[in-house]
Every structure is written in C-alpha cells, then in structure tokens.
Coordinates of C-alpha atoms in Angstrom, one line a residue:
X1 CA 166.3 150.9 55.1
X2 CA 166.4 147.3 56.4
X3 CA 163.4 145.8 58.0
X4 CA 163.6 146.1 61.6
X5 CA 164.2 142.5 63.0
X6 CA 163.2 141.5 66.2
X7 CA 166.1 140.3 69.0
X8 CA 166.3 136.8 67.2
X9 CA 166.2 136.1 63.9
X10 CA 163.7 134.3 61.7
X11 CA 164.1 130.7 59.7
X12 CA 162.2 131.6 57.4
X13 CA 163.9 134.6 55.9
X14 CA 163.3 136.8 52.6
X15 CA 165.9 136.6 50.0
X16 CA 166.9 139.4 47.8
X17 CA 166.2 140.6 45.7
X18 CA 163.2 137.9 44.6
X19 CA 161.9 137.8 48.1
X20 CA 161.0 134.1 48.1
X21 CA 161.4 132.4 51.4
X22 CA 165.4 131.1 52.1
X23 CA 163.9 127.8 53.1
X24 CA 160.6 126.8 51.5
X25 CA 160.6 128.8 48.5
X26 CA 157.4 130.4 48.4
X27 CA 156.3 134.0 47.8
X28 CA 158.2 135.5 51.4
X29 CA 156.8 136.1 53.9
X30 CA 155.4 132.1 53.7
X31 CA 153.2 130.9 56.0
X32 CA 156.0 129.6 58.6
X33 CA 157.1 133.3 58.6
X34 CA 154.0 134.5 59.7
X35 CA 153.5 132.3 62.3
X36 CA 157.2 133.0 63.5
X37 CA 156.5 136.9 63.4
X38 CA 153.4 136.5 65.2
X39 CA 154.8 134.3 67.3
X40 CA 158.3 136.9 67.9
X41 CA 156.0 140.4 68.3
X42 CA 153.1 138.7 70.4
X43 CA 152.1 141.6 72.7
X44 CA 153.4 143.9 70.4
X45 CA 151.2 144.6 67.2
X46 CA 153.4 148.3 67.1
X47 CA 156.8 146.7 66.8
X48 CA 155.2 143.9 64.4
X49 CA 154.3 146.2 62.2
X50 CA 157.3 149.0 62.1
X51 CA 159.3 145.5 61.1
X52 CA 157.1 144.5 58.3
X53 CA 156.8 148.6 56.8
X54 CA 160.5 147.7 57.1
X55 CA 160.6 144.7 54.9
X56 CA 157.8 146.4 52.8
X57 CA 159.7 149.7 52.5
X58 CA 163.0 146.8 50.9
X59 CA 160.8 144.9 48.5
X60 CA 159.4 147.6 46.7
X61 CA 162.9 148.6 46.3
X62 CA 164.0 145.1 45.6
X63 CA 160.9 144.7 43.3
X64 CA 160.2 147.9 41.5
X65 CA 157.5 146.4 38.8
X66 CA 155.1 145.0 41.8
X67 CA 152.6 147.3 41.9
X68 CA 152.6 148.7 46.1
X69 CA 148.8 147.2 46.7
X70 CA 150.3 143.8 45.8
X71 CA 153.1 144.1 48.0
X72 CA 151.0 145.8 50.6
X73 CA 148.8 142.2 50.6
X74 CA 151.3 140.7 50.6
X75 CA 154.1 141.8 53.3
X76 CA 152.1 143.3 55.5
X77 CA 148.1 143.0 55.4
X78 CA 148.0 139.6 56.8
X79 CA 149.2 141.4 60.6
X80 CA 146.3 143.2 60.6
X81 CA 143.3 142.4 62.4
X82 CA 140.1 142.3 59.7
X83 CA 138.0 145.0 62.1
X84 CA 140.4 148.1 61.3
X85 CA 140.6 149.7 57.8
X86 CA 142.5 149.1 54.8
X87 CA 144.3 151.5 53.2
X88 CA 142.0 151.4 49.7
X89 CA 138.6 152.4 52.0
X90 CA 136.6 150.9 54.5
X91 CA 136.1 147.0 55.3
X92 CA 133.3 146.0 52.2
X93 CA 132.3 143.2 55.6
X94 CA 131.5 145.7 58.4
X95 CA 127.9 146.7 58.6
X96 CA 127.2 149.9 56.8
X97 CA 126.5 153.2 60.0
X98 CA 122.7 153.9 59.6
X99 CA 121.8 157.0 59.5
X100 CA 120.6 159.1 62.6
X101 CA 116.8 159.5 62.1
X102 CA 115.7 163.3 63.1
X103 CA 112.8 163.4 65.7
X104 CA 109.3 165.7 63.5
X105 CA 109.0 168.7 64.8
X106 CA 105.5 169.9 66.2
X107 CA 103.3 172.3 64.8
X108 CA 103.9 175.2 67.0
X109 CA 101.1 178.3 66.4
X110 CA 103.0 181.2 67.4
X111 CA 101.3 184.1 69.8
X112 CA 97.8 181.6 70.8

C-alpha cells in the first residue's frame, strides 16, 4: 500500500527504503514536509491522516527493525492535535476527571 497523496505532490518527498527526505536529508517527514502536508490537507484532518497511515503503513515495511511507537512519532503523531489521545494512554498534560462526590444520606427513622 502506498501512502495516499494528495492531488499535488510534495517537495519534500520520502525516499525508500531509508525514508530520509529527497531534498534536505533529514529523518522524512522533515519539517518542510509537515508544513507542506498541513498546508495540502488544511480543512481536512481525515484525508491528512488516511495519507500519513499510508506512508506509516510503507515505512514499517521499508523499515522493519524501527520499533512501530517510533515510527508512530514520527510519521504521524505530529498531525494530531495535543487535546485527543495517544495511542499508549491518555494525555500525562490533561487535568486528571475528579471524582463525582456522593451527596450523605439522612438519618431516616422508619415508622415515627
């Protein structure tokens, strides 16, 4: 499976099978690529991210000693907004739900 690209084409492309960037070198995607991506899917966080499951779904082919979490950080957890939660548990930042306190129930005497 190839990831899904949008109706034009990024600069700053993967290459296979190191997936470094095709024009700046660095680890892909770099941070031109995000910026491109964003700027490509604005509007539409759904297509955004069936492209980068895409490109995640080809590295860890590509790259089959990275452990997944890595690649996860990498390829795509940098799309999603910090407020929604991560695949390893909840966001460590968000405050913690309090419980719901129980109202005390009165004394009641029975047949007075």
């Amino acid at each position: 499976m190839a990831g899904l690209s949008p109706q034009k084409p990024i600069e700053h492309a993967p290459t296979k099978p190191g997936w470094d960037c095709l024009v700046c070198e660095q680890p892909w995607p770099c941070a031109p690529a995000k910026v491109n991506l964003s700027e490509l899917y604005r509007g539409d966080a759904q297509g955004l991210a069936m492209s980068l499951a895409g490109y995640y779904y080809d590295a860890a082919v590509d790259l089959p000693g990275t452990p997944p979490e890595e690649l996860y950080q990498r390829i795509v957890a940098w799309s999603r907004p910090a407020a929604r939660v991560a695949p390893e548990g909840p966001d460590k930042t968000a405050p913690a739900a309090q419980p719901r306190r129980r109202r005390p129930v009165k004394d009641r005497q029975v047949g007075k």
